[in-house]
PDB file of C-alpha atoms in Angstrom:
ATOM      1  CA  UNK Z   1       1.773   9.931  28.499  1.00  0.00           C
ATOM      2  CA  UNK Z   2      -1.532  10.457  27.018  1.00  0.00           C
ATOM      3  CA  UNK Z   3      -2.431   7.133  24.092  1.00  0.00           C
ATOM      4  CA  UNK Z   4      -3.863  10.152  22.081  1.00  0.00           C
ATOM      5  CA  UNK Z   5      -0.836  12.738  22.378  1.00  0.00           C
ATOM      6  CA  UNK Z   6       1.400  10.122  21.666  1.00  0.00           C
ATOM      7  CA  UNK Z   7      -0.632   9.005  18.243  1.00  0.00           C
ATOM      8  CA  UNK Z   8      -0.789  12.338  17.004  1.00  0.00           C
ATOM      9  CA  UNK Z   9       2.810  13.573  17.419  1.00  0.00           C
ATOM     10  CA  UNK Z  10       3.533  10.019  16.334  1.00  0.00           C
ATOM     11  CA  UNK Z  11       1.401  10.574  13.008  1.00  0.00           C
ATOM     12  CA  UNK Z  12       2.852  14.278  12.623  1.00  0.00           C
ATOM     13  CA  UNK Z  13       6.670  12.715  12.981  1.00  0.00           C
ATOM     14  CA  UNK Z  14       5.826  10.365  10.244  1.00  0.00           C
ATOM     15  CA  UNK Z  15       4.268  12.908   8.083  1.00  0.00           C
ATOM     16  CA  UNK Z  16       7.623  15.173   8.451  1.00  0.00           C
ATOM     17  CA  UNK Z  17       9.478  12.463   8.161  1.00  0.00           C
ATOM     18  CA  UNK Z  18       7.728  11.581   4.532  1.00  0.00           C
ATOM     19  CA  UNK Z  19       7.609  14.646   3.415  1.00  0.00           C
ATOM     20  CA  UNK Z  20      11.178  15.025   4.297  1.00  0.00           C
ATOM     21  CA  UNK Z  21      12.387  12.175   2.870  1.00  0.00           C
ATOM     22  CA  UNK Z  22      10.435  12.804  -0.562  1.00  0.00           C
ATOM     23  CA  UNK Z  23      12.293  16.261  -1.010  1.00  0.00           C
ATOM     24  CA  UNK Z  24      15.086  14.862  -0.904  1.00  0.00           C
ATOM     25  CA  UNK Z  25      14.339  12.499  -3.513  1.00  0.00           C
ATOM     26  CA  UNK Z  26      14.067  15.455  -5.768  1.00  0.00           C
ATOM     27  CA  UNK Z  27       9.821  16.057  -5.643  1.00  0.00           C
ATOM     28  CA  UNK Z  28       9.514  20.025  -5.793  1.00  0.00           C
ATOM     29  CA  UNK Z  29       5.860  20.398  -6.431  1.00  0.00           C
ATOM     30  CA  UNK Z  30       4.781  21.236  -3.468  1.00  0.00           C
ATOM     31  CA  UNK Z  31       0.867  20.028  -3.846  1.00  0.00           C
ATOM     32  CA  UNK Z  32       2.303  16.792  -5.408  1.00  0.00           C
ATOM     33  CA  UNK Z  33       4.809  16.822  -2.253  1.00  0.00           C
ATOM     34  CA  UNK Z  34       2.211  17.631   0.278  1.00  0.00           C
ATOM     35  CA  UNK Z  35      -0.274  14.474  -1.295  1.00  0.00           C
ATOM     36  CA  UNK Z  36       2.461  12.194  -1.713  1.00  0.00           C
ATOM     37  CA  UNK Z  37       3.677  13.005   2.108  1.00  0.00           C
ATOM     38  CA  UNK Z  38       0.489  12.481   3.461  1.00  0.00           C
ATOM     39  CA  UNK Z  39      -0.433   8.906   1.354  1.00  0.00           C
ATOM     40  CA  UNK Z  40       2.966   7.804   2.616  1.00  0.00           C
ATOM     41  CA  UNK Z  41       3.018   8.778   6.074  1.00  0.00           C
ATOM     42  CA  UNK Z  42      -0.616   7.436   6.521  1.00  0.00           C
ATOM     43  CA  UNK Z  43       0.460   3.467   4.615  1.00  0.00           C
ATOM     44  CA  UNK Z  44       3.089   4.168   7.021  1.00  0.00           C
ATOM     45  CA  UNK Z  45       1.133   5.110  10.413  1.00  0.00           C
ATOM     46  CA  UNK Z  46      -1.468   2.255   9.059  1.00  0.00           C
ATOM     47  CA  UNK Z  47       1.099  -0.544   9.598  1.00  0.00           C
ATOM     48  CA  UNK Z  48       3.743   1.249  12.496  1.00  0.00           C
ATOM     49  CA  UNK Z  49       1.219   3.029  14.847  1.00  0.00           C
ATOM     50  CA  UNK Z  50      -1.582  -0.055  15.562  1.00  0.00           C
ATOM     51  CA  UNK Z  51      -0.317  -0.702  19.025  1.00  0.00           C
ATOM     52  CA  UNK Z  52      -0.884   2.928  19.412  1.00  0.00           C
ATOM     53  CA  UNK Z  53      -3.690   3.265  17.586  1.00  0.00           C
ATOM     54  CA  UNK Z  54      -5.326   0.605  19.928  1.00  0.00           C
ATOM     55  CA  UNK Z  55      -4.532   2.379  22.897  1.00  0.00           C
ATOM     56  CA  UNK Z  56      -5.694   5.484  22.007  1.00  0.00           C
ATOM     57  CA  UNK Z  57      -9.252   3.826  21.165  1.00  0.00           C
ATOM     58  CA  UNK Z  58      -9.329   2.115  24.459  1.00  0.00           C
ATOM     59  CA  UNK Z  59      -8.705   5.336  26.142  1.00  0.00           C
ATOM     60  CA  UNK Z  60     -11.467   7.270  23.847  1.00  0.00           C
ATOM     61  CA  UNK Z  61     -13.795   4.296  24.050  1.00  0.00           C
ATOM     62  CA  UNK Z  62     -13.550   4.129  28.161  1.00  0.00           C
ATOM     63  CA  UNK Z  63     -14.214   7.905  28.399  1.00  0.00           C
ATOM     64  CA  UNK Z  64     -17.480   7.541  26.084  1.00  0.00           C
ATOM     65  CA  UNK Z  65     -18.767   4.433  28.453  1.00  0.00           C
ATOM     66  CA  UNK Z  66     -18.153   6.602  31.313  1.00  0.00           C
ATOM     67  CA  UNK Z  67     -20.530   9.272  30.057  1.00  0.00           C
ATOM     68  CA  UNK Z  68     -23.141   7.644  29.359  1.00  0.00           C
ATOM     69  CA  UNK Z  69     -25.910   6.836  32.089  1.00  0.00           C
ATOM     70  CA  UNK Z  70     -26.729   3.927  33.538  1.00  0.00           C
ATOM     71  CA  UNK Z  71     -29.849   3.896  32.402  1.00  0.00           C
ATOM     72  CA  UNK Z  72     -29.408   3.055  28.785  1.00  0.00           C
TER      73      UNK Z  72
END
């Protein structure tokens, strides 16, 4: 599977998962929800998702070397 599909549905599961989690706990703001969701998830990505967040680089990183020309 794509390193940069995977990442992103990784960071959106987290996010849901956050979000769902601090409902639960009783938050009903929603902006204070949505911000506290969103600080969570990403601590959470931050430390969970570096293998990958590495790939997906790689991947990004080889396709920008690719396209550049040789001449530079």
């Amino acid at each position: 599977m794509h390193p940069v599909l995977v990442y992103t549905l990784s960071r959106i599961g987290l996010f849901a998962v956050a979000f769902g989690v601090l409902w639960l706990l009783g938050l009903s703001n929603m902006l204070v929800l949505l911000v506290a969701a969103f600080a969570l998830s990403g601590l959470a990505s931050y430390v969970l998702l570096s293998k990958q967040r590495d790939a997906m680089s790689a991947r990004i990183s080889g396709r920008i070397d690719r396209a550049k020309p040789q001449g530079d």
